[in-house]
Every structure is written in structure tokens, then in C-alpha cells.
Amino acid sequence: MSSDNGLPRDSEIDESAVIIIVGAGVAGSALAYTLGKDGRRVKVIERDLTEPDRIVGELLQPGGYLKLMELGLEDCVNEIDAQHVFGYALFKDGKSTKLSYPLQHFESDVAGRSFHNGRFIPRMREKASTLPESFPILFYPISSTETRCLVDVPGQKVHSISNGEMSHFLKTVVAPQIPHELYNAFISAIDNGNIRTMPNRSMPAAPSPTPGALLMGDGFNMRHPLTGRGMTVALSDIVVLRDLLRPLQDLNDASALCSYLESFYTLRKPTASTINTLAGALYKVFSGSSDPAGREMRQACFDYLSLGGIFSNGPIALLYGMNPRPLKLILHFFAVAIYGVGLLLPFPSFKRLLLGARLISGASSIIFPMFKAEGVRQVFFPATIPAYYRVPPVNQ
């Protein structure tokens, strides 16, 4: 039994650190769930996962139930025939008295609970082992009767399809995130075995001028498939290359042609790099993270786009290749971060100010390294690159 919840690289929590909990009793299971929910990577080791048969740990006082609620584990006493306990009855020498818990100022559900320990422990373990992980999920129709669902699963190891691990993972971890309108179809597709996996990776374009050859497509430049922009970049590259080749009648001089086509790598940059950076930035924002700044950034992005008008039209134009300008991408990306800082008001406590600073810092650490990898000069100042002014070779 294990819970392994990764964090983005920009999180304050060291993503390489793993907390190992030995023993999955009440304390171990509760700690695993709590730390996992906070974004920690947790491993739980338990020698025996069979239902315990004990006569201790069967009475949970109201104070303990309040802590169970505080930890988000109160549903662990459901469906185990747990009994409400409201106090004690004392008997002595034929006389009796009742000592009730003073619960009048609490919610009606607050009381003690008594139950079989062997039924309570498995519920706690189940809660710890099925802690929800958040993954970007994309749905789009591919015909009049079919819809494709892409689920991004981070990590190097992929669950096996043949032994049912992937089906179990999709049903227990991914399905709870699916909108209810699509849930039944999602489960049906899993049951029908319509599951395939493929790796995805990002690869900034690295110019490699070679006489007689020009590398294009996914072999040249890849970005995260979350936004579905690969073909847009490829087709945009084709338009650039077509315009460069149109004036040429003779393609036999490979060396002169290679020198001339170096301008291709510069002319494509503003469009391709905007698309690549946006794809990577959105993936980082919407990938699961329990880091407070990460949660605030996701919420700010959702709320910003929900404002409509220029707040949604601009990002959507960038997203779908209708207006791929790098400066506009930076403008909207930081507008989201600043909007997120505004959501922390009207009570600017030190903690909120610190979170706001981390939100801005997080936005910077996401987008600027991506533009750096693409080439700042090529993206923002292409006219300063000598290859930008290459002219077609003169036919001899």
C-alpha cells in the first residue's frame, strides 16, 4: 500500500523527499492521508493488510471525531455500522446517573462513535491509498459518434493495461475528476478495453542546418499535447518554408540553399515559441499540486478566463493559433497572476502577502525559463538575427 503524490518543480516542498510511514493503523493511515493531501510524497509499509481482529480502538470520543472531521476523514465511520455515543451511564448500588457530552454548541452529527476496529481500519487505509491525484484531462470529438479522452499521467512508469492495473487506476483515481455528464461514458470505455498509452515529451527546436536536408515536424520540435497544437506548429512551419522556397527555381546548390534556409529557424520562432511556451505553461499550471501558490494560480486562471470578453478572447486566440504573439502571452500570463493576488484581498495579512509574492514568483519561474529555452532574442527580437535578412541565392 502506498501513496505517491508528486509536486511541481517550483513547489516549496522538496519533491525528491519521500516520507516513509511504517504501519497502517489509525495513526499511520491518518498521517499518510494528511501528508499526501498536503502534497507530500508518502510511502506506507504495512506487513498485514487483512482486516484486524482486535477489541481495542473501538470507541472514538467526540473530541476525536472533531479531529477526524478536521483531517477530512469523517466518512471513514460511515458504512461500518458505527453507533453514535452521547455520553456515559453510571451504575452503583442500584442507583444510576447519566453523564452526557456537552454537544449543544456543535453540529448535530458531532458525537462519539463506537464500532468494530476491524471495520474502521480498512476504511482508513482505503482513504489513504486512494488519495485523489489531479491530472490534466482533455476530451474532444474525433467523429460524430466518438470522443477521445487524453489523461496525462506523470512519471516514467506506466500502469500495465494487460493485468488490469491501468483500468483500476483510471476508475479509482481519474474517474472521480470526470464531469458527471461524461462519467458513465468514461467508465464504459474503460470496461470495453478502449485504452491505449503513448509517451509525450517536450523538445525545443534546435537549429541544425544541414546541406540537402531540413528537419521538421515532431522530429524537430515537440510540446506538451495538452493544448493540441502540434499540427498547428507544423503547418505554420510549412507556410514559412513555402514562402521561402517560392522565389527559387534551382535547388541544386545545397550549400547556398542551406545558408538561405537558416532564416527559416528565425522566421518561425515568434509563432512556434508562443505556442510551445503556452502549452508548457498551461500544463504546469493545471498539473496537480497541493502547494498553496499552485492552487491559487489554478483558481486564478479559471476565474480569469471565466470573466469573458478580452480576458478570455486573448488567451483563447493565443491558445488556438489565431494570434500567437509572445508579448501578449506574457501580458495575459502575468495578468492571471496579478488577478490571483487580488483574490487574496481584502485582508492582506503577512501570510497572504507572502502567498501573493510566491504566486508572482511562481508565474515567473514557469514562463521565463521556457522562453529562455526557445531563445529570447529569436522570439522577441528576430530582426536582430542576421539570418532574418537572408536573400534567395542567385541562380547561376
Coordinates of N, CA and C in Angstrom, one line a residue, residues 4-220:
D4 N 1.7 8.0 -3.5 CA 2.9 8.8 -4.1 C 2.3 10.0 -4.9
N5 N 2.4 11.1 -4.2 CA 1.9 12.3 -4.9 C 3.0 13.3 -5.2
G6 N 3.3 13.5 -6.5 CA 4.4 14.4 -6.9 C 4.0 15.8 -6.8
L7 N 5.0 16.7 -6.8 CA 4.9 18.1 -6.8 C 5.6 18.8 -7.9
P8 N 5.1 19.9 -8.4 CA 5.8 20.6 -9.4 C 7.2 21.1 -9.0
R9 N 8.1 21.3 -9.9 CA 9.5 21.7 -9.5 C 9.5 23.0 -8.7
D10 N 8.5 23.8 -8.9 CA 8.6 25.1 -8.3 C 8.0 25.1 -6.9
S11 N 7.5 24.0 -6.4 CA 6.9 24.0 -5.1 C 8.0 24.2 -4.0
E12 N 7.5 24.7 -2.9 CA 8.4 24.9 -1.8 C 8.8 23.5 -1.1
I13 N 8.0 22.5 -1.4 CA 8.3 21.2 -0.8 C 9.2 20.4 -1.7
D14 N 10.3 19.8 -1.1 CA 11.3 19.1 -1.9 C 10.6 17.8 -2.5
E15 N 10.5 17.8 -3.8 CA 9.7 16.8 -4.5 C 10.5 15.5 -4.5
S16 N 11.8 15.5 -4.2 CA 12.6 14.3 -4.2 C 12.5 13.6 -2.8
A17 N 12.0 14.2 -1.8 CA 11.9 13.6 -0.5 C 10.6 12.8 -0.4
V18 N 10.8 11.6 0.2 CA 9.7 10.7 0.4 C 9.6 10.4 1.9
I19 N 8.4 10.5 2.4 CA 8.2 10.2 3.8 C 7.7 8.8 3.9
I20 N 8.4 7.9 4.7 CA 8.0 6.5 4.8 C 7.3 6.3 6.2
I21 N 6.1 5.8 6.1 CA 5.4 5.5 7.3 C 5.3 4.0 7.5
V22 N 5.8 3.5 8.6 CA 5.7 2.1 8.9 C 4.5 1.8 9.8
G23 N 3.6 1.1 9.3 CA 2.4 0.7 10.0 C 1.2 1.5 9.5
A24 N 0.1 0.8 9.1 CA -1.1 1.4 8.5 C -2.3 1.2 9.5
G25 N -2.1 1.6 10.7 CA -3.2 1.6 11.7 C -3.9 2.9 11.6
V26 N -4.5 3.3 12.7 CA -5.2 4.6 12.8 C -4.2 5.7 12.5
A27 N -3.1 5.7 13.3 CA -2.2 6.9 13.2 C -1.5 6.9 11.9
G28 N -1.0 5.7 11.4 CA -0.3 5.7 10.1 C -1.1 6.0 8.9
S29 N -2.4 5.5 8.9 CA -3.3 5.8 7.8 C -3.7 7.3 7.8
A30 N -4.0 7.8 9.0 CA -4.4 9.2 9.1 C -3.2 10.1 8.7
L31 N -2.0 9.8 9.1 CA -0.9 10.6 8.8 C -0.6 10.6 7.3
A32 N -0.7 9.4 6.7 CA -0.4 9.2 5.2 C -1.4 10.1 4.4
Y33 N -2.7 10.0 4.8 CA -3.7 10.8 4.1 C -3.5 12.3 4.2
T34 N -3.2 12.7 5.4 CA -3.0 14.1 5.7 C -1.8 14.7 5.0
L35 N -0.6 14.0 5.0 CA 0.6 14.5 4.4 C 0.4 14.4 2.8
G36 N -0.2 13.3 2.4 CA -0.5 13.2 0.9 C -1.3 14.3 0.4
K37 N -2.4 14.7 1.2 CA -3.2 15.8 0.8 C -2.5 17.1 0.8
D38 N -1.5 17.3 1.6 CA -0.7 18.5 1.6 C 0.4 18.5 0.5
G39 N 0.4 17.5 -0.3 CA 1.4 17.5 -1.4 C 2.7 16.7 -1.2
R40 N 2.8 16.1 0.0 CA 4.0 15.3 0.3 C 3.9 14.0 -0.5
R41 N 5.1 13.5 -0.8 CA 5.3 12.1 -1.4 C 5.4 11.1 -0.2
V42 N 4.4 10.2 -0.1 CA 4.3 9.3 1.1 C 4.3 7.9 0.6
K43 N 5.1 7.1 1.3 CA 5.0 5.6 1.2 C 4.7 5.0 2.5
V44 N 3.7 4.1 2.5 CA 3.3 3.4 3.7 C 3.6 1.9 3.6
I45 N 4.2 1.4 4.6 CA 4.6 0.0 4.7 C 3.8 -0.7 5.8
E46 N 3.0 -1.7 5.4 CA 2.2 -2.5 6.3 C 2.4 -4.0 6.0
R47 N 2.7 -4.7 7.1 CA 3.0 -6.1 6.9 C 1.8 -7.0 6.6
D48 N 0.6 -6.5 7.1 CA -0.6 -7.4 7.0 C -1.8 -6.5 6.7
L49 N -2.3 -6.6 5.5 CA -3.5 -5.8 5.1 C -4.8 -6.5 5.3
T50 N -4.8 -7.6 6.0 CA -6.1 -8.3 6.3 C -6.8 -7.5 7.4
E51 N -8.1 -7.7 7.5 CA -8.9 -7.0 8.4 C -8.5 -7.3 9.9
P52 N -8.1 -6.3 10.7 CA -7.7 -6.6 12.0 C -8.8 -7.2 12.9
D53 N -8.5 -8.0 13.9 CA -9.5 -8.6 14.8 C -9.0 -8.3 16.2
R54 N -9.4 -7.0 16.7 CA -9.0 -6.5 17.9 C -10.2 -6.1 18.8
I55 N -10.0 -6.0 20.1 CA -11.1 -5.5 20.9 C -10.6 -4.2 21.6
V56 N -9.7 -3.5 21.0 CA -9.3 -2.1 21.4 C -9.5 -1.2 20.2
G57 N -9.4 0.1 20.5 CA -9.6 1.1 19.4 C -11.0 1.0 18.8
E58 N -12.0 0.9 19.7 CA -13.4 0.7 19.2 C -14.3 1.8 19.7
L59 N -13.8 2.8 20.5 CA -14.6 3.9 21.0 C -13.9 5.2 20.7
L60 N -14.5 6.0 19.8 CA -13.9 7.3 19.4 C -14.7 8.4 20.1
Q61 N -14.1 9.1 21.0 CA -14.7 10.2 21.7 C -15.1 11.4 20.8
P62 N -16.0 12.3 21.2 CA -16.4 13.4 20.3 C -15.2 14.3 19.9
G63 N -14.3 14.5 20.9 CA -13.1 15.2 20.5 C -12.3 14.6 19.4
G64 N -12.2 13.3 19.4 CA -11.5 12.5 18.4 C -12.3 12.6 17.0
Y65 N -13.6 12.6 17.1 CA -14.4 12.7 15.9 C -14.2 14.1 15.3
L66 N -14.1 15.2 16.1 CA -13.8 16.5 15.6 C -12.5 16.6 14.9
K67 N -11.5 15.9 15.4 CA -10.2 15.8 14.7 C -10.3 15.0 13.4
L68 N -11.1 14.0 13.4 CA -11.4 13.2 12.2 C -12.0 14.1 11.2
M69 N -12.9 15.0 11.6 CA -13.5 15.9 10.6 C -12.5 16.9 10.1
E70 N -11.6 17.4 11.0 CA -10.6 18.4 10.7 C -9.6 17.8 9.6
L71 N -9.4 16.5 9.7 CA -8.5 15.9 8.8 C -9.2 15.4 7.5
G72 N -10.5 15.6 7.4 CA -11.2 15.2 6.3 C -11.5 13.7 6.2
L73 N -11.5 13.0 7.3 CA -11.6 11.5 7.4 C -12.9 11.1 8.1
E74 N -13.9 12.0 8.2 CA -15.1 11.6 9.0 C -15.9 10.6 8.3
D75 N -15.8 10.4 6.9 CA -16.5 9.4 6.2 C -16.0 8.0 6.5
C76 N -14.9 7.9 7.2 CA -14.4 6.6 7.5 C -15.2 5.8 8.5
V77 N -16.1 6.5 9.2 CA -17.0 5.9 10.2 C -18.4 5.6 9.5
N78 N -18.5 5.9 8.2 CA -19.7 5.5 7.5 C -19.7 4.1 7.0
E79 N -20.8 3.5 6.8 CA -20.9 2.2 6.2 C -20.2 1.1 7.0
I80 N -20.0 1.3 8.3 CA -19.4 0.2 9.1 C -20.2 -0.1 10.3
D81 N -21.5 0.4 10.3 CA -22.5 0.2 11.4 C -22.0 0.9 12.6
A82 N -21.3 2.0 12.5 CA -20.8 2.7 13.7 C -22.0 3.3 14.5
Q83 N -21.9 3.3 15.8 CA -23.0 3.7 16.7 C -22.7 5.1 17.3
H84 N -23.7 6.0 17.3 CA -23.5 7.3 18.0 C -23.4 7.1 19.5
V85 N -22.5 7.7 20.1 CA -22.3 7.7 21.6 C -22.5 9.1 22.1
F86 N -23.4 9.3 23.1 CA -23.7 10.7 23.6 C -23.2 10.9 25.0
G87 N -22.6 9.9 25.6 CA -22.2 10.1 27.0 C -22.1 8.7 27.7
Y88 N -22.1 8.8 29.1 CA -21.9 7.6 29.9 C -23.1 7.5 30.8
A89 N -23.4 6.3 31.2 CA -24.4 6.0 32.3 C -23.6 5.3 33.4
L90 N -23.7 5.8 34.6 CA -23.0 5.2 35.7 C -24.0 4.4 36.6
F91 N -23.6 3.3 37.1 CA -24.5 2.4 37.9 C -23.7 2.1 39.2
K92 N -24.4 2.3 40.4 CA -23.7 1.9 41.7 C -24.8 1.7 42.7
D93 N -24.7 0.5 43.3 CA -25.6 0.2 44.4 C -27.1 0.4 44.1
G94 N -27.5 0.0 42.9 CA -28.9 0.2 42.5 C -29.3 1.5 42.0
K95 N -28.3 2.4 42.0 CA -28.6 3.8 41.6 C -27.9 4.0 40.2
S96 N -28.4 5.0 39.5 CA -27.7 5.3 38.2 C -27.8 6.8 37.9
T97 N -26.9 7.3 37.1 CA -26.9 8.7 36.7 C -26.3 8.7 35.3
K98 N -26.7 9.7 34.5 CA -26.2 9.9 33.1 C -25.3 11.1 33.0
L99 N -24.2 10.9 32.3 CA -23.2 12.0 32.1 C -23.2 12.2 30.5
S100 N -23.9 13.2 30.1 CA -24.0 13.5 28.6 C -22.8 14.4 28.2
Y101 N -22.4 14.1 27.0 CA -21.4 15.0 26.4 C -22.0 16.4 26.2
P102 N -21.4 17.5 26.5 CA -21.9 18.9 26.2 C -21.8 19.2 24.8
L103 N -22.7 18.7 23.9 CA -22.6 18.9 22.5 C -23.6 19.9 21.9
Q104 N -24.2 20.7 22.8 CA -25.3 21.5 22.3 C -24.8 22.6 21.4
H105 N -23.5 23.0 21.4 CA -23.0 24.0 20.6 C -22.3 23.5 19.3
F106 N -22.4 22.2 19.1 CA -21.7 21.6 17.9 C -22.8 21.2 16.9
E107 N -22.3 20.8 15.7 CA -23.2 20.3 14.7 C -23.9 19.0 15.2
S108 N -25.1 18.8 14.6 CA -25.9 17.6 15.1 C -25.1 16.3 14.9
D109 N -24.2 16.2 13.9 CA -23.6 14.9 13.7 C -22.4 14.7 14.7
V110 N -22.0 15.7 15.4 CA -20.9 15.5 16.3 C -21.3 14.7 17.5
A111 N -20.7 13.6 17.7 CA -20.9 12.7 18.9 C -19.8 11.7 18.9
G112 N -19.7 10.9 19.9 CA -18.8 9.8 19.9 C -19.2 8.7 18.9
R113 N -18.3 7.9 18.6 CA -18.6 6.7 17.7 C -18.0 5.5 18.3
S114 N -18.8 4.4 18.2 CA -18.2 3.1 18.6 C -18.5 2.1 17.5
F115 N -17.5 1.2 17.3 CA -17.5 0.4 16.1 C -16.6 -0.8 16.2
H116 N -16.6 -1.7 15.3 CA -15.6 -2.7 15.2 C -14.3 -2.1 14.7
N117 N -13.2 -2.3 15.4 CA -11.9 -1.7 15.0 C -11.5 -2.3 13.6
G118 N -11.9 -3.6 13.4 CA -11.5 -4.3 12.2 C -12.3 -3.7 11.0
R119 N -13.3 -3.0 11.2 CA -14.1 -2.4 10.1 C -13.6 -1.0 9.8
F120 N -13.2 -0.3 10.9 CA -12.7 1.1 10.8 C -11.3 1.2 10.1
I121 N -10.4 0.3 10.5 CA -9.0 0.4 10.0 C -9.0 0.3 8.5
P122 N -9.7 -0.7 7.8 CA -9.7 -0.8 6.4 C -10.2 0.5 5.7
R123 N -11.2 1.1 6.3 CA -11.7 2.4 5.7 C -10.7 3.4 5.8
M124 N -9.9 3.5 6.8 CA -8.8 4.5 6.9 C -7.7 4.2 5.9
R125 N -7.4 2.9 5.7 CA -6.4 2.5 4.8 C -6.8 2.8 3.3
E126 N -8.1 2.6 3.1 CA -8.6 2.8 1.7 C -8.6 4.3 1.4
K127 N -8.9 5.1 2.5 CA -8.9 6.6 2.3 C -7.5 7.1 2.0
A128 N -6.5 6.5 2.7 CA -5.1 6.9 2.5 C -4.6 6.5 1.1
S129 N -5.0 5.3 0.7 CA -4.4 4.7 -0.6 C -5.1 5.3 -1.8
T130 N -6.2 5.9 -1.7 CA -6.9 6.4 -2.8 C -7.0 7.9 -2.8
L131 N -6.0 8.5 -2.1 CA -6.0 10.0 -2.1 C -6.0 10.5 -3.6
P132 N -7.0 11.4 -3.9 CA -7.1 11.8 -5.3 C -5.8 12.5 -5.8
E133 N -5.4 12.2 -7.0 CA -4.3 13.0 -7.6 C -5.0 13.7 -8.8
S134 N -4.5 14.9 -9.1 CA -5.1 15.7 -10.1 C -4.2 15.6 -11.4
F135 N -4.9 15.3 -12.5 CA -4.2 15.2 -13.8 C -4.9 16.0 -14.8
P136 N -4.2 16.7 -15.7 CA -4.9 17.3 -16.8 C -5.6 16.3 -17.7
I137 N -6.9 16.5 -18.0 CA -7.7 15.6 -18.8 C -8.3 16.4 -19.9
L138 N -8.2 15.9 -21.2 CA -8.7 16.6 -22.3 C -9.7 15.7 -23.1
F139 N -10.9 16.2 -23.4 CA -11.9 15.5 -24.2 C -12.1 16.3 -25.5
Y140 N -12.2 15.5 -26.6 CA -12.5 16.2 -27.9 C -13.1 15.1 -28.8
P141 N -14.1 15.5 -29.7 CA -14.7 14.6 -30.6 C -13.8 14.2 -31.8
I142 N -13.8 13.0 -32.2 CA -13.0 12.6 -33.3 C -13.9 12.1 -34.5
S143 N -15.2 11.9 -34.2 CA -16.1 11.6 -35.2 C -17.5 12.0 -34.7
S144 N -18.5 11.7 -35.5 CA -19.9 12.0 -35.0 C -20.3 11.1 -33.9
T145 N -19.6 10.0 -33.6 CA -20.1 9.1 -32.6 C -19.0 8.7 -31.6
E146 N -17.8 9.4 -31.7 CA -16.7 9.0 -30.9 C -16.0 10.3 -30.3
T147 N -15.6 10.1 -29.0 CA -14.9 11.2 -28.3 C -13.6 10.6 -27.7
R148 N -12.5 11.3 -28.0 CA -11.3 10.9 -27.4 C -11.0 11.5 -26.0
C149 N -10.5 10.8 -25.1 CA -10.2 11.3 -23.8 C -8.7 11.1 -23.6
L150 N -7.9 12.1 -23.4 CA -6.5 12.1 -23.1 C -6.3 12.4 -21.6
V151 N -5.6 11.5 -20.9 CA -5.3 11.6 -19.5 C -3.8 11.7 -19.3
D152 N -3.3 12.8 -18.8 CA -1.8 12.9 -18.6 C -1.5 12.3 -17.3
V153 N -0.6 11.3 -17.4 CA -0.1 10.6 -16.2 C 1.4 10.8 -16.0
P154 N 1.8 11.7 -15.1 CA 3.2 12.0 -15.0 C 4.0 10.8 -14.5
G155 N 5.3 10.8 -14.7 CA 6.2 9.7 -14.2 C 6.7 8.8 -15.4
Q156 N 7.7 8.0 -15.1 CA 8.3 7.2 -16.1 C 7.6 5.8 -16.2
K157 N 7.0 5.4 -15.1 CA 6.4 4.0 -15.1 C 4.9 4.2 -15.4
V158 N 4.4 3.4 -16.4 CA 3.0 3.4 -16.8 C 2.3 2.2 -16.3
H159 N 1.1 2.3 -15.8 CA 0.4 1.2 -15.3 C 0.1 0.2 -16.4
S160 N 0.2 -1.1 -16.1 CA 0.0 -2.1 -17.1 C -1.5 -2.2 -17.6
I161 N -1.7 -2.3 -18.9 CA -3.0 -2.5 -19.4 C -3.4 -3.9 -19.3
S162 N -2.5 -4.8 -19.6 CA -2.8 -6.3 -19.7 C -3.3 -6.9 -18.4
N163 N -2.7 -6.5 -17.2 CA -3.1 -7.1 -16.0 C -4.1 -6.3 -15.2
G164 N -4.7 -5.3 -15.8 CA -5.8 -4.5 -15.2 C -5.4 -3.4 -14.4
E165 N -4.1 -3.1 -14.2 CA -3.7 -2.0 -13.3 C -4.1 -0.7 -13.9
M166 N -4.1 -0.5 -15.2 CA -4.5 0.8 -15.8 C -6.0 1.0 -15.6
S167 N -6.8 0.0 -15.8 CA -8.2 0.1 -15.6 C -8.6 0.5 -14.2
H168 N -7.9 -0.1 -13.2 CA -8.1 0.2 -11.8 C -7.7 1.6 -11.5
F169 N -6.6 2.0 -12.1 CA -6.1 3.4 -11.9 C -7.1 4.4 -12.4
L170 N -7.6 4.2 -13.6 CA -8.5 5.1 -14.3 C -9.8 5.2 -13.5
K171 N -10.3 4.1 -13.0 CA -11.6 4.1 -12.3 C -11.5 4.7 -10.9
T172 N -10.4 4.4 -10.2 CA -10.3 4.9 -8.8 C -9.6 6.2 -8.6
V173 N -8.7 6.6 -9.5 CA -8.0 7.9 -9.4 C -8.5 8.9 -10.3
V174 N -8.7 8.6 -11.6 CA -9.1 9.6 -12.6 C -10.6 9.8 -12.7
A175 N -11.4 8.7 -12.6 CA -12.8 8.9 -12.8 C -13.4 9.9 -11.8
P176 N -13.0 9.9 -10.5 CA -13.6 10.9 -9.7 C -13.5 12.4 -10.1
Q177 N -12.6 12.7 -11.0 CA -12.4 14.0 -11.6 C -13.2 14.3 -12.8
I178 N -13.8 13.2 -13.4 CA -14.5 13.4 -14.6 C -15.9 14.1 -14.4
P179 N -16.3 15.1 -15.2 CA -17.6 15.7 -15.0 C -18.7 14.6 -15.1
H180 N -19.8 14.8 -14.3 CA -20.8 13.8 -14.3 C -21.5 13.5 -15.6
E181 N -21.5 14.5 -16.5 CA -22.1 14.3 -17.8 C -21.3 13.3 -18.7
L182 N -20.0 13.1 -18.3 CA -19.2 12.2 -19.1 C -18.8 10.9 -18.3
Y183 N -19.2 10.9 -17.1 CA -18.7 9.8 -16.2 C -19.0 8.4 -16.7
N184 N -20.3 8.2 -17.0 CA -20.8 6.9 -17.4 C -20.1 6.4 -18.7
A185 N -19.9 7.3 -19.7 CA -19.2 7.0 -20.9 C -17.8 6.7 -20.7
F186 N -17.2 7.4 -19.7 CA -15.8 7.2 -19.4 C -15.6 5.8 -18.8
I187 N -16.4 5.4 -17.9 CA -16.4 4.1 -17.3 C -16.7 3.0 -18.3
S188 N -17.6 3.2 -19.2 CA -18.0 2.2 -20.2 C -16.8 2.0 -21.1
A189 N -16.1 3.1 -21.5 CA -14.9 2.9 -22.4 C -13.8 2.1 -21.7
I190 N -13.7 2.3 -20.4 CA -12.7 1.5 -19.7 C -13.1 0.0 -19.7
D191 N -14.3 -0.2 -19.4 CA -14.8 -1.6 -19.3 C -14.7 -2.3 -20.7
N192 N -14.8 -1.5 -21.8 CA -14.7 -2.1 -23.1 C -13.3 -2.3 -23.6
G193 N -12.3 -1.9 -22.7 CA -10.9 -2.1 -23.0 C -10.4 -1.1 -24.0
N194 N -11.0 0.0 -24.2 CA -10.5 1.0 -25.2 C -9.5 1.9 -24.6
I195 N -8.3 1.3 -24.2 CA -7.3 2.0 -23.6 C -6.0 1.9 -24.4
R196 N -5.3 3.0 -24.6 CA -4.0 3.0 -25.2 C -3.1 4.0 -24.5
T197 N -1.8 3.7 -24.6 CA -0.9 4.6 -23.9 C 0.2 5.1 -25.0
M198 N 0.7 6.2 -24.8 CA 1.8 6.7 -25.6 C 2.6 7.8 -24.8
P199 N 3.9 7.8 -25.0 CA 4.7 8.7 -24.2 C 4.6 10.1 -24.8
N200 N 4.8 11.1 -24.0 CA 4.8 12.5 -24.6 C 6.0 13.2 -23.9
R201 N 6.6 14.1 -24.7 CA 7.8 14.8 -24.3 C 7.8 16.2 -24.9
S202 N 8.5 17.1 -24.3 CA 8.7 18.4 -24.9 C 10.1 18.5 -25.4
M203 N 10.3 19.2 -26.6 CA 11.6 19.4 -27.2 C 11.7 20.7 -27.9
P204 N 12.4 21.7 -27.3 CA 12.5 22.9 -28.1 C 13.3 22.7 -29.4
A205 N 13.0 23.5 -30.3 CA 13.6 23.4 -31.7 C 15.1 23.8 -31.6
A206 N 16.0 22.9 -32.0 CA 17.4 23.2 -32.0 C 17.8 23.3 -33.5
P207 N 18.1 24.5 -34.0 CA 18.5 24.6 -35.4 C 19.7 23.7 -35.7
S208 N 19.6 23.0 -36.8 CA 20.7 22.1 -37.3 C 20.8 22.2 -38.8
P209 N 21.4 23.3 -39.3 CA 21.5 23.4 -40.7 C 22.4 22.3 -41.3
T210 N 21.8 21.6 -42.3 CA 22.5 20.5 -42.9 C 22.3 20.6 -44.5
P211 N 23.3 20.8 -45.2 CA 23.1 20.9 -46.7 C 22.3 19.7 -47.2
G212 N 21.2 20.0 -47.9 CA 20.4 19.0 -48.6 C 19.3 18.4 -47.7
A213 N 19.2 18.9 -46.5 CA 18.2 18.3 -45.6 C 17.7 19.4 -44.7
L214 N 16.4 19.3 -44.3 CA 15.7 20.2 -43.4 C 14.8 19.4 -42.4
L215 N 15.1 19.4 -41.2 CA 14.3 18.7 -40.2 C 13.1 19.4 -39.8
M216 N 11.9 18.7 -39.8 CA 10.6 19.4 -39.5 C 9.8 18.4 -38.7
G217 N 8.6 18.9 -38.3 CA 7.6 18.1 -37.5 C 8.1 17.7 -36.1
D218 N 7.5 16.6 -35.6 CA 7.9 16.2 -34.2 C 9.3 15.8 -34.1
G219 N 10.0 15.5 -35.1 CA 11.4 15.2 -35.0 C 12.2 16.4 -34.8
F220 N 11.6 17.6 -35.0 CA 12.3 18.9 -34.9 C 11.9 19.6 -33.6

